[in-house]
mmCIF file of C-alpha atoms and ligand atoms in Angstrom:
data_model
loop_
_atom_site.group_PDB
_atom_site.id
_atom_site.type_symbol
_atom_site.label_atom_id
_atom_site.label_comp_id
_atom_site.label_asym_id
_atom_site.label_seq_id
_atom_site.Cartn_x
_atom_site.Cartn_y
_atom_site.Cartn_z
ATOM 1 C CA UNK A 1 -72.432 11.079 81.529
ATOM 2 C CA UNK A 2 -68.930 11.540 81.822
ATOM 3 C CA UNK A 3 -67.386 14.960 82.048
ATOM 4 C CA UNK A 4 -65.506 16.342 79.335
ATOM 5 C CA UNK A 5 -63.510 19.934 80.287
ATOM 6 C CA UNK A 6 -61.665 21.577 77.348
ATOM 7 C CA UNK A 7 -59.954 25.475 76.752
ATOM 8 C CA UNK A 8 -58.788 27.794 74.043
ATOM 9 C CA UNK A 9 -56.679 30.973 74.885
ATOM 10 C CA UNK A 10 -57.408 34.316 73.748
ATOM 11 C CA UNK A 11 -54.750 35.211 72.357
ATOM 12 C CA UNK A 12 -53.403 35.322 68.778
ATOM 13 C CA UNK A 13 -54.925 34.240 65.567
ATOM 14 C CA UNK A 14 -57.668 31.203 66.359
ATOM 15 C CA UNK A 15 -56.686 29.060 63.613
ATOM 16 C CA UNK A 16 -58.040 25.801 61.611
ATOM 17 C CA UNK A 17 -55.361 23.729 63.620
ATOM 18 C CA UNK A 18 -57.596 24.766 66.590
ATOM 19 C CA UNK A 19 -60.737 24.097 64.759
ATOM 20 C CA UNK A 20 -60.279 20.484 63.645
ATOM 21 C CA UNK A 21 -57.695 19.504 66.473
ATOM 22 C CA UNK A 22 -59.858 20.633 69.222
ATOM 23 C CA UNK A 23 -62.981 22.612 68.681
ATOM 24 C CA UNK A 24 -64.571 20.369 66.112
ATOM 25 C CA UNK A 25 -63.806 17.371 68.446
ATOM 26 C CA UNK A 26 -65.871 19.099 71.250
ATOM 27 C CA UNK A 27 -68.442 19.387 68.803
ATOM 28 C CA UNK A 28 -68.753 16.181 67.408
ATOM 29 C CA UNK A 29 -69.141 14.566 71.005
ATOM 30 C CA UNK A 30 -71.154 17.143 72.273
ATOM 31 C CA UNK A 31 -74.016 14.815 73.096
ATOM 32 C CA UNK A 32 -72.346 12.004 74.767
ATOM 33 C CA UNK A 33 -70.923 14.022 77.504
ATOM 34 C CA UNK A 34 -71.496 16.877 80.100
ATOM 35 C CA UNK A 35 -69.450 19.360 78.867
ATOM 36 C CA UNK A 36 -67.331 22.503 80.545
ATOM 37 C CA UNK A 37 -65.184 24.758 77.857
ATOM 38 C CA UNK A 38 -63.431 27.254 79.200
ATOM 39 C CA UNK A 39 -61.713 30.544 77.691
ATOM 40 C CA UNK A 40 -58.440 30.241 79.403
ATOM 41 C CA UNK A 41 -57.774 34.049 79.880
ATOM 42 C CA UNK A 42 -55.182 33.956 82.785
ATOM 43 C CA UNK A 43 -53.353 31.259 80.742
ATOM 44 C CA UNK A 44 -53.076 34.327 78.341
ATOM 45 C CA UNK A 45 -51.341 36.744 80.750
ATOM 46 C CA UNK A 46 -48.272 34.062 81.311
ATOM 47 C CA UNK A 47 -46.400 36.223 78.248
ATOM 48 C CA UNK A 48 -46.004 39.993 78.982
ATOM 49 C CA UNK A 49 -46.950 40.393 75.419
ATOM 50 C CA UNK A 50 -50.524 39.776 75.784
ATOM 51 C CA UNK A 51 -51.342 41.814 78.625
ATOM 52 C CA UNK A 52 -52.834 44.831 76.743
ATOM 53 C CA UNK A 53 -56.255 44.837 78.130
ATOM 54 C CA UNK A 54 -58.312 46.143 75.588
ATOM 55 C CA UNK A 55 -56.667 43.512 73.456
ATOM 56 C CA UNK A 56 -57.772 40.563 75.859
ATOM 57 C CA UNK A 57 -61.008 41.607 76.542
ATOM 58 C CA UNK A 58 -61.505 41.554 72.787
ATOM 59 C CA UNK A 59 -60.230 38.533 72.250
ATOM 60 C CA UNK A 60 -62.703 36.858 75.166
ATOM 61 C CA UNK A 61 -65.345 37.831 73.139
ATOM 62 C CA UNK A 62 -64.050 36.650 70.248
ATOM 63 C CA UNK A 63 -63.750 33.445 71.373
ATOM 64 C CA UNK A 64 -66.703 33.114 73.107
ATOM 65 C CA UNK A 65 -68.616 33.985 69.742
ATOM 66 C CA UNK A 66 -66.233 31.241 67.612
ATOM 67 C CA UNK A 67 -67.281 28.265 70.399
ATOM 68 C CA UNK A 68 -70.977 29.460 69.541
ATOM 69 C CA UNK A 69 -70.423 29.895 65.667
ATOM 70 C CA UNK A 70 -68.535 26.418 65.490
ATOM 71 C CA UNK A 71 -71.428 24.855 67.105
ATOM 72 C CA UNK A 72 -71.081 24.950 70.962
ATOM 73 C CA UNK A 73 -75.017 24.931 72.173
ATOM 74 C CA UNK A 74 -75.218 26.939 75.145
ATOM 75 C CA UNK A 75 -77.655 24.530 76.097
ATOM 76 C CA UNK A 76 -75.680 21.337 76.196
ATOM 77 C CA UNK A 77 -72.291 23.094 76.971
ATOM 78 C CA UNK A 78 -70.958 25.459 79.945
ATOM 79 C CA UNK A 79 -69.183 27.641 78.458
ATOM 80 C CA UNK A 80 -66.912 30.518 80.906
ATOM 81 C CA UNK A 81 -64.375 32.843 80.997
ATOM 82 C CA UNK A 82 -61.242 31.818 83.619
ATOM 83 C CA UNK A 83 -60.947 34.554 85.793
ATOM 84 C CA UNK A 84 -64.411 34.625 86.211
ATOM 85 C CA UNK A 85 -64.450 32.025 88.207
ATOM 86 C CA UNK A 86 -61.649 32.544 91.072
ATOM 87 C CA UNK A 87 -61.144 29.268 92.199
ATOM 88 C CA UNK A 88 -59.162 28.362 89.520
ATOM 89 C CA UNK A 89 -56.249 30.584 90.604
ATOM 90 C CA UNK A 90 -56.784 30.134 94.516
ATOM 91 C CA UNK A 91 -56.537 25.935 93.761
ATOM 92 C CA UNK A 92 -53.139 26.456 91.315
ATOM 93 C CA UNK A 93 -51.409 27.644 94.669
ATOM 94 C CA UNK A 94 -52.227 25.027 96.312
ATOM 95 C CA UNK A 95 -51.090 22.272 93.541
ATOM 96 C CA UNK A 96 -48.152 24.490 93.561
ATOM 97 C CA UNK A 97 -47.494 23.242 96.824
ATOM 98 C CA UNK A 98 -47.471 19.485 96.149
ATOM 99 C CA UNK A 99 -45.817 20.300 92.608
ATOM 100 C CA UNK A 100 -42.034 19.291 91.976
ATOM 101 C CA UNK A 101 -40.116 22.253 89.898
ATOM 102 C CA UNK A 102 -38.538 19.691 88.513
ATOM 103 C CA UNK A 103 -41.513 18.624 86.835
ATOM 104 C CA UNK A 104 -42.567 21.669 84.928
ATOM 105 C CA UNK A 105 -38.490 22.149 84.360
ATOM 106 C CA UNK A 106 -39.255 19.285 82.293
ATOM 107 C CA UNK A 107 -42.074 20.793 80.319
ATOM 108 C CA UNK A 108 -41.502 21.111 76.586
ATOM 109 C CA UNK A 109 -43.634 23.650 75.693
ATOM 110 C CA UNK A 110 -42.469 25.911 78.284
ATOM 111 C CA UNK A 111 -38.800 24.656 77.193
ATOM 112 C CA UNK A 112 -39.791 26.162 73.509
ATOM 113 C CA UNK A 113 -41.630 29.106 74.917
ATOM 114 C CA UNK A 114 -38.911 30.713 77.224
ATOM 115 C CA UNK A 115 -36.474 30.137 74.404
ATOM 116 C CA UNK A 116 -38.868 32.503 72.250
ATOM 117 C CA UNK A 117 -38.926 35.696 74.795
ATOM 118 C CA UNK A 118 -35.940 37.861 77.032
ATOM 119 C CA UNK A 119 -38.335 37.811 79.852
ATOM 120 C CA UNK A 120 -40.015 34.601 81.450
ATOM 121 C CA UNK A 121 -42.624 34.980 83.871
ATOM 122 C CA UNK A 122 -42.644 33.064 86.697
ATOM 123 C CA UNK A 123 -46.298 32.539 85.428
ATOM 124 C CA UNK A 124 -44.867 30.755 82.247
ATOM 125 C CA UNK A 125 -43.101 28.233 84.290
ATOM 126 C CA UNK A 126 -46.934 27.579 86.180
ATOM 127 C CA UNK A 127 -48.651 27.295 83.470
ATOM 128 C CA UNK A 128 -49.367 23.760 83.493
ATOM 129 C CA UNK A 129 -50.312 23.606 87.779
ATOM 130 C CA UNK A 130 -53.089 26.690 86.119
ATOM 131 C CA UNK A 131 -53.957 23.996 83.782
ATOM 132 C CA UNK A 132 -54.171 21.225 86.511
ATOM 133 C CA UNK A 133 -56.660 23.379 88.452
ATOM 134 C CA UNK A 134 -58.656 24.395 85.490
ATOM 135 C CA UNK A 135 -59.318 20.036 84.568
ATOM 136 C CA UNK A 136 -59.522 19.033 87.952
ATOM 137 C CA UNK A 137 -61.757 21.482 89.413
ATOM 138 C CA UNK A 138 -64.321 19.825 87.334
ATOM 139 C CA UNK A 139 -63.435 16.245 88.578
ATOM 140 C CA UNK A 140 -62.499 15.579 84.339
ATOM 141 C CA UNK A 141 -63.350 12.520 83.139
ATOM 142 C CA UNK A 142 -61.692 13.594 79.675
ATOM 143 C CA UNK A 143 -60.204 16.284 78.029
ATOM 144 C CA UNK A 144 -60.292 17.114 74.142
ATOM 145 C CA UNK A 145 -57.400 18.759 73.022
ATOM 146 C CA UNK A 146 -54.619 18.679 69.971
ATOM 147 C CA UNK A 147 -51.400 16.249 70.038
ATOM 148 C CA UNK A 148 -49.343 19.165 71.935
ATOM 149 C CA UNK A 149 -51.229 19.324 74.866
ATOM 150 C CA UNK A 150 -50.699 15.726 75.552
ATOM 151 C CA UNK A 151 -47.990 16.262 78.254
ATOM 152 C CA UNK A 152 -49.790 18.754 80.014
ATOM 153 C CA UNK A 153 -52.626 16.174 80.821
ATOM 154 C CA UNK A 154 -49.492 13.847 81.851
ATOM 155 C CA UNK A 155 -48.797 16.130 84.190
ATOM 156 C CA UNK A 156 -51.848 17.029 85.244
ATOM 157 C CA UNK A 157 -52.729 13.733 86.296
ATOM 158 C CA UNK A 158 -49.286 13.000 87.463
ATOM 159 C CA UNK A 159 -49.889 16.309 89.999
ATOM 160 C CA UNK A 160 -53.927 14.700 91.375
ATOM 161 C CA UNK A 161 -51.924 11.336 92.169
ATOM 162 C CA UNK A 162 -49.589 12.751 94.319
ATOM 163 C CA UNK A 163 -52.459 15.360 96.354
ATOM 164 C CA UNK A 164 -54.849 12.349 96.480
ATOM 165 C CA UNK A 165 -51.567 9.873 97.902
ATOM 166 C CA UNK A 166 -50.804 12.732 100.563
ATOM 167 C CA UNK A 167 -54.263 14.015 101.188
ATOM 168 C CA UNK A 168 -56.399 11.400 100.571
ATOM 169 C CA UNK A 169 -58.704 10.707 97.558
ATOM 170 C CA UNK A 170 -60.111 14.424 96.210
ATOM 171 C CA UNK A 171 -59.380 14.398 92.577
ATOM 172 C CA UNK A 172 -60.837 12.125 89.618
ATOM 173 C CA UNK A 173 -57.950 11.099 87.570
ATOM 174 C CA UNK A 174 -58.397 12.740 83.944
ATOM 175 C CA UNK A 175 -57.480 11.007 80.320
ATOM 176 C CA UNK A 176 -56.566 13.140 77.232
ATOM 177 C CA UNK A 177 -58.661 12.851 74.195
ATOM 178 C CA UNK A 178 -56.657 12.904 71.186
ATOM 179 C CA UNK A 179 -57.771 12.262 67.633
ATOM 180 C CA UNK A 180 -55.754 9.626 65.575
ATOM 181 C CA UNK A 181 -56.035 12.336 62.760
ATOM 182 C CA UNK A 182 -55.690 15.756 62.459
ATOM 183 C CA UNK A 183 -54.269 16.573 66.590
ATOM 184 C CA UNK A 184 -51.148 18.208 64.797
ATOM 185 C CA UNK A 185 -51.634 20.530 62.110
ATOM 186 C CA UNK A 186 -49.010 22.147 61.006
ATOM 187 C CA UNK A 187 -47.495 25.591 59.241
ATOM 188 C CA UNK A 188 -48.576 25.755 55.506
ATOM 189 C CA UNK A 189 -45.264 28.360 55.158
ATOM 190 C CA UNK A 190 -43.167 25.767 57.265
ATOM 191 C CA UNK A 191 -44.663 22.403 57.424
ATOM 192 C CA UNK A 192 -42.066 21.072 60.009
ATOM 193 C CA UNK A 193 -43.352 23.077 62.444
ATOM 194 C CA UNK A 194 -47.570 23.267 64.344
ATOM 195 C CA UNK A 195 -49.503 25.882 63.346
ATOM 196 C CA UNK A 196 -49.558 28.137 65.779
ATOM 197 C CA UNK A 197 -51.829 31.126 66.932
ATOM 198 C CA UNK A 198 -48.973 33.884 67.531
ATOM 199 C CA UNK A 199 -47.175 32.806 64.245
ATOM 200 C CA UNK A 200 -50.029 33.171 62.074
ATOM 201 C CA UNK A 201 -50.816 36.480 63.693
ATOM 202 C CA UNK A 202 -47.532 38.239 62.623
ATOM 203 C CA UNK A 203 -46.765 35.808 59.770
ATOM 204 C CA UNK A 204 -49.265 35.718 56.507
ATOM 205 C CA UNK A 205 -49.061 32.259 55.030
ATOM 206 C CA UNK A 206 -48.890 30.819 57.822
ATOM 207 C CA UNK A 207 -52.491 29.863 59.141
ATOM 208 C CA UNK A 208 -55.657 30.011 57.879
ATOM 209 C CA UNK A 209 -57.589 31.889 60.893
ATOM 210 C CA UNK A 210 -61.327 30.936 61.070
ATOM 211 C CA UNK A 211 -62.621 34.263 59.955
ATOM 212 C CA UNK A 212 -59.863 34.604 57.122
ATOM 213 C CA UNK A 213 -61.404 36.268 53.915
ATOM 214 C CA UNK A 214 -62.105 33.551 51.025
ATOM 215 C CA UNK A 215 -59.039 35.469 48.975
ATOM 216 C CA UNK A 216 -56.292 34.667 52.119
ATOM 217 C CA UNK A 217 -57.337 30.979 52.587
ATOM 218 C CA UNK A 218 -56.945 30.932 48.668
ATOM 219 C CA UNK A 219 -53.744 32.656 48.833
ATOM 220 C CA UNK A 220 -52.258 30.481 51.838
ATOM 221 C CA UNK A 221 -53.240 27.145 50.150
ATOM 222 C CA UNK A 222 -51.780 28.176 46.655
ATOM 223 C CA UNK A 223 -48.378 28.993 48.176
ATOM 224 C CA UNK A 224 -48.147 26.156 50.799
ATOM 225 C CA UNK A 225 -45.198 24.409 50.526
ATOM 226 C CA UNK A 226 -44.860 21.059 48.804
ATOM 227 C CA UNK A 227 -42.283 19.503 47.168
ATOM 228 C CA UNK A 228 -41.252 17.955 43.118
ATOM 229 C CA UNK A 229 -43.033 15.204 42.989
ATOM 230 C CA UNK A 230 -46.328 13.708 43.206
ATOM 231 C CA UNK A 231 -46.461 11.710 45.934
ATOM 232 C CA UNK A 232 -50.276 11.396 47.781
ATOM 233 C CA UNK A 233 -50.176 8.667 49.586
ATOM 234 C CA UNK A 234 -50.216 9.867 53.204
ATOM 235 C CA UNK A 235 -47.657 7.849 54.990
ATOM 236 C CA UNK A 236 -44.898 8.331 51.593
ATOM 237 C CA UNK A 237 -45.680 12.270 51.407
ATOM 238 C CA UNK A 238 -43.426 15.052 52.095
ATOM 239 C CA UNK A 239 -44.505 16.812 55.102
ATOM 240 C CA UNK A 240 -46.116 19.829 53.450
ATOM 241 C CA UNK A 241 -48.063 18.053 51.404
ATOM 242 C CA UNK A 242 -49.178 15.105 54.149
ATOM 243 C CA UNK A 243 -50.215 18.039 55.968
ATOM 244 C CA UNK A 244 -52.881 19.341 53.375
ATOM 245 C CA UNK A 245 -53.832 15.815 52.562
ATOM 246 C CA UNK A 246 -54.619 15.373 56.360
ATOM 247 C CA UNK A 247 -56.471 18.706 56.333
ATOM 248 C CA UNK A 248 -58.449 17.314 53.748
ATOM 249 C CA UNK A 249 -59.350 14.532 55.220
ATOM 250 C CA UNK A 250 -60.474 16.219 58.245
ATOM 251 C CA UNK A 251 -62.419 18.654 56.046
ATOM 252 C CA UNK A 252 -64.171 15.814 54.015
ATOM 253 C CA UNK A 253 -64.742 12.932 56.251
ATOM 254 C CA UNK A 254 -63.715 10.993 53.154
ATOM 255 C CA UNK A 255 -61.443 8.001 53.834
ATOM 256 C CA UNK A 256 -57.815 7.930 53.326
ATOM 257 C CA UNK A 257 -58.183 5.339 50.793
ATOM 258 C CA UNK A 258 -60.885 7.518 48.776
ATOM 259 C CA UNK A 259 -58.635 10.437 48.810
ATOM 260 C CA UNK A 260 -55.562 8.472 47.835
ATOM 261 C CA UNK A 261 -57.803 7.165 44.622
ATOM 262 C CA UNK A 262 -59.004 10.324 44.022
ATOM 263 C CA UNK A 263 -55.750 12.491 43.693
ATOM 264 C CA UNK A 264 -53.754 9.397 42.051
ATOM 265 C CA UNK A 265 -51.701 10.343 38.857
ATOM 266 C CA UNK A 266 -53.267 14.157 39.652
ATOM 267 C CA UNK A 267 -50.802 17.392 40.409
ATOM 268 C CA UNK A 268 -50.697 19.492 43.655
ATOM 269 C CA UNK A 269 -52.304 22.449 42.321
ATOM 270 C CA UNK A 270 -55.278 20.055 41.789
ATOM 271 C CA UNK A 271 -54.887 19.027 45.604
ATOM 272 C CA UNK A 272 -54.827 22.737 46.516
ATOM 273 C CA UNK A 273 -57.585 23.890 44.569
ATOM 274 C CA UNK A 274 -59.897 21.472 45.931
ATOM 275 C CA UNK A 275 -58.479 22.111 49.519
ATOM 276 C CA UNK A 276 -59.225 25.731 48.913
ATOM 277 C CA UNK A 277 -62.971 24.427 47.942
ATOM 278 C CA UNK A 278 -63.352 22.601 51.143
ATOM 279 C CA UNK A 279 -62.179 25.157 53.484
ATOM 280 C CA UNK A 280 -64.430 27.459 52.201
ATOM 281 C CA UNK A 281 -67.500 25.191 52.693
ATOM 282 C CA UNK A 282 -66.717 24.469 55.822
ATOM 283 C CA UNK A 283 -65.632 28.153 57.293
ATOM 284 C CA UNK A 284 -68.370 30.070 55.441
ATOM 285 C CA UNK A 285 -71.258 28.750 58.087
ATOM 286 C CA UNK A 286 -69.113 29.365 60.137
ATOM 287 C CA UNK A 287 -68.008 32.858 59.518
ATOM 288 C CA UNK A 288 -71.800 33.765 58.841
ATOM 289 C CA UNK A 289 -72.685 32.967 61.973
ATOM 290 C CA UNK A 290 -69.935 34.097 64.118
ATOM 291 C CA UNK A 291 -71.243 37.858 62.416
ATOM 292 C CA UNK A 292 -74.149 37.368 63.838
ATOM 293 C CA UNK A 293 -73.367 36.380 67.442
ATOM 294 C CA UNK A 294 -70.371 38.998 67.997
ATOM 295 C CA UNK A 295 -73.182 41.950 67.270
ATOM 296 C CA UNK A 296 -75.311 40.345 70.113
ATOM 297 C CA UNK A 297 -73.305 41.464 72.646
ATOM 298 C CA UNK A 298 -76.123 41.372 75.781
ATOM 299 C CA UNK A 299 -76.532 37.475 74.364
ATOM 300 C CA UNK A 300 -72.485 36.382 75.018
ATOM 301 C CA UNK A 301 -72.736 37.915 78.631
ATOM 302 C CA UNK A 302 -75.705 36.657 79.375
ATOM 303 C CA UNK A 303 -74.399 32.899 78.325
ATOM 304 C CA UNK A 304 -70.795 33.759 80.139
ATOM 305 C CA UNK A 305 -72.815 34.982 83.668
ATOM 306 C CA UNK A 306 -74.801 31.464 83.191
ATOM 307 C CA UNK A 307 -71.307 29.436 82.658
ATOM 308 C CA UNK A 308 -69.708 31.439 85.279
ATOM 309 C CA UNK A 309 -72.368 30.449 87.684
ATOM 310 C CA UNK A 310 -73.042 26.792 86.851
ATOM 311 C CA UNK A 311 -68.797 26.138 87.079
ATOM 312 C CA UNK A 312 -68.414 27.827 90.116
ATOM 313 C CA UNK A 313 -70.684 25.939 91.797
ATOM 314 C CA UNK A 314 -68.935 22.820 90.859
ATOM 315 C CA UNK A 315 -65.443 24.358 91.581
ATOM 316 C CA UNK A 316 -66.450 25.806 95.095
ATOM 317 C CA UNK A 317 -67.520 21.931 96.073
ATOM 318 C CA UNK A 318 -63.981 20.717 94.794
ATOM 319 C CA UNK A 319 -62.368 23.717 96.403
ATOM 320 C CA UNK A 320 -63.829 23.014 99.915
ATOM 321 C CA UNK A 321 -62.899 19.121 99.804
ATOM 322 C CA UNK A 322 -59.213 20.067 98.798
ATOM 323 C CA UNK A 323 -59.002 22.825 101.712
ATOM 324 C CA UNK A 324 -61.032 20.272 103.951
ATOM 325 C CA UNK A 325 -58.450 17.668 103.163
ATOM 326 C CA UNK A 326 -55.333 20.080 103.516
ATOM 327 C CA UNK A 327 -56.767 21.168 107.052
ATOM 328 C CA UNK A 328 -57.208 25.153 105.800
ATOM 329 C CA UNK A 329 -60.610 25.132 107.166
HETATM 330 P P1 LIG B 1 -54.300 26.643 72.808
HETATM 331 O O1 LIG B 1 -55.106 27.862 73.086
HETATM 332 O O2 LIG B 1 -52.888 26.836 72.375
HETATM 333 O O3 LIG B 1 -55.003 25.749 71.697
HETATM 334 C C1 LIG B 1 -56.357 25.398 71.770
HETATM 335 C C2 LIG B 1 -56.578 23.963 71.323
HETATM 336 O O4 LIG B 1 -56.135 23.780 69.966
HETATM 337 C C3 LIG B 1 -55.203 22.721 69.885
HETATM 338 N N1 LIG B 1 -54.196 23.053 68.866
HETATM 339 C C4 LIG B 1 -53.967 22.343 67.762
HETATM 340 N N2 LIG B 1 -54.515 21.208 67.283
HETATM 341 C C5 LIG B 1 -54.061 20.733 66.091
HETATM 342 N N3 LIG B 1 -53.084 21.337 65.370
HETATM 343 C C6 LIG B 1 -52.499 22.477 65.805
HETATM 344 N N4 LIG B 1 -51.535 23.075 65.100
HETATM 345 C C7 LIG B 1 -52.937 23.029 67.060
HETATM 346 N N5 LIG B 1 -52.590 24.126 67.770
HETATM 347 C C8 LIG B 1 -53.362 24.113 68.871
HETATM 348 C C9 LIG B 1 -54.573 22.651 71.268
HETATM 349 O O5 LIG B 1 -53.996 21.382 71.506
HETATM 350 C C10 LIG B 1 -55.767 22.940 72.148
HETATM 351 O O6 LIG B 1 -56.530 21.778 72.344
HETATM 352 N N6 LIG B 1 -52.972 25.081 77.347
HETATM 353 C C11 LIG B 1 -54.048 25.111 76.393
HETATM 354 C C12 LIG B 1 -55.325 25.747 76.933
HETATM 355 C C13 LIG B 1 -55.823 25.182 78.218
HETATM 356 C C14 LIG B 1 -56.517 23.957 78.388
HETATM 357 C C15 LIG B 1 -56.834 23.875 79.772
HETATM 358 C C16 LIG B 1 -56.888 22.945 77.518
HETATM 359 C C17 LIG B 1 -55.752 25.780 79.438
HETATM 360 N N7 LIG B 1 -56.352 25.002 80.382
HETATM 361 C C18 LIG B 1 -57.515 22.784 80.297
HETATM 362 C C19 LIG B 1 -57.575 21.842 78.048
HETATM 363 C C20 LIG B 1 -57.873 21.775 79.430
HETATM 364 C C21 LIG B 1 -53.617 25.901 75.187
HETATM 365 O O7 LIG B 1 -52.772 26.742 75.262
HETATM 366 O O8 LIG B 1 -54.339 25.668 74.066
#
């Protein structure tokens, strides 16, 4: 089987851009592969706003429970907490060393992020050597994630080329897995831009958050922006109203063709309403269970200690070839 390795940060509000970009991906192909998903916590500290503990350690959990709730079997899936395992942040130095700054200066998220804050760690500018370590620990065969994590990958296999050319063969080279729908959902408030996880937590109307109440999905859909006319064919629509049309979609499984048919000669409060419907469906199970889970509390650390034990023992093998083949041993 090959190996799939995917994350989600805790941090902000986890979002239905998350759910059917990534998450839903990783549980659709659960079976095929051997799969590792982390919860990137030490991706989390790289802006000083995050860093109140009680916060984070909340948020672990919280995450931990959503993989479950969405339908991440413990059985078929590692799933682990970051810093739990410390190889990850003893292999980023060493990537570090065969990294280029000129190749995270070139980094667009990290362009965008620094832009947003008055003080850049230096932890920022490494976040994508953290998420090198974190795929290739694993020796990643593939890694599910939304459209703006693409360069990151590029990068990521960019920095395992250039160790295995100086050091000799050590790292599998990984491939992004990207769906051709749905890897780029974006603000219901302000359609030109991704949903995002620290907009929609200071910013209603922006997100839906998985465990949003049936009356703030209803309220986010009603007053998502659109546009004057009536356009519902997906590759003429404005980009507000593309965007719910792809949600749909997503939500459905229907075809594009089906939904086109369906919503012909129809209004957008039609669209919305039903969209409203749908997301409903599909989060209640999912809210019903995640209630469940996060009371369980002994459960989630008992599946984390599992996770943390099965990965490191994969990552400590990596680790020793790398230091082996960098002669630190
Ligand atoms: P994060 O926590 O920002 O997002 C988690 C996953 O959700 C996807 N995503 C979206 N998909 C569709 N539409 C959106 N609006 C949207 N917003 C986010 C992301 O692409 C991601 O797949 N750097 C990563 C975490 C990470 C990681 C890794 C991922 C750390 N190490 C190793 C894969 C492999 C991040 O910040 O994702």
């Amino acid at each position: 089987k090959k190996r799939v390795f995917s994350g989600i940060q805790p941090t902000g509000k986890i979002h239905i851009g998350n759910y059917v970009g990534a998450l839903s991906l990783w549980v659709e192909n659960q079976k095929k592969y051997d799969n590792i998903f982390c919860i990137v916590d030490l991706h989390s500290l790289t802006i000083p706003e995050n860093i109140d503990p009680k916060y984070l350690r909340k948020k672990v959990k919280e995450i931990a429970a959503l993989y479950l709730a969405c339908g991440i079997d413990p059985q078929e899936s590692t799933i682990f907490v970051q810093s739990h395992v410390p190889q990850h942040a003893e292999l980023t130095w060493l990537l570090n060393c065969v990294t280029p700054m000129g190749w995270l200066q070139r980094m667009t998220q990290f362009k965008d992020k620094s832009k947003k804050s008055d003080s850049v760690s230096t932890a920022l500018f490494d976040y994508p050597v953290l998420m090198a370590s974190d795929i290739l620990l694993y020796q990643t065969d593939l890694v599910p994630v939304g459209e703006d994590q693409k360069q990151h990958i590029e990068i990521t296999r960019d920095i395992a080329q250039r160790f295995n050319h100086l050091y000799g063969d050590t790292f599998k080279i990984p491939k992004e897995l990207i769906k051709k729908s749905g890897a780029r959902i974006m603000g219901f408030d302000d359609p030109e831009n991704k949903m995002s996880k620290s907009t929609g937590e200071i910013k209603a109307r922006h997100s839906i958050g998985l465990l949003d109440s049936k009356a703030d999905i209803k309220n986010t859909i009603m007053k998502a922006t659109t546009d004057s006319n009536r356009e519902f064919r997906f590759d003429h629509a404005s980009a507000g109203v593309k965007n719910m049309l792809v949600l749909y979609e997503n939500l459905s499984g229907k075809s594009r063709s089906k939904i086109e048919a369906h919503f012909a000669g129809s209004n957008y409060g039609q669209l919305k309403r039903e969209l409203v419907e749908l997301t409903i469906e599909n989060l209640e199970p999912i809210q019903k269970e995640y209630q469940r889970i996060i009371k369980e509390d002994s459960y989630l650390d008992d599946i984390l200690e599992k996770g943390q034990k099965k990965a490191s023992q994969i990552a400590a093998k990596t680790l020793a070839e790398v230091k082996k083949n960098m002669g630190l041993n």
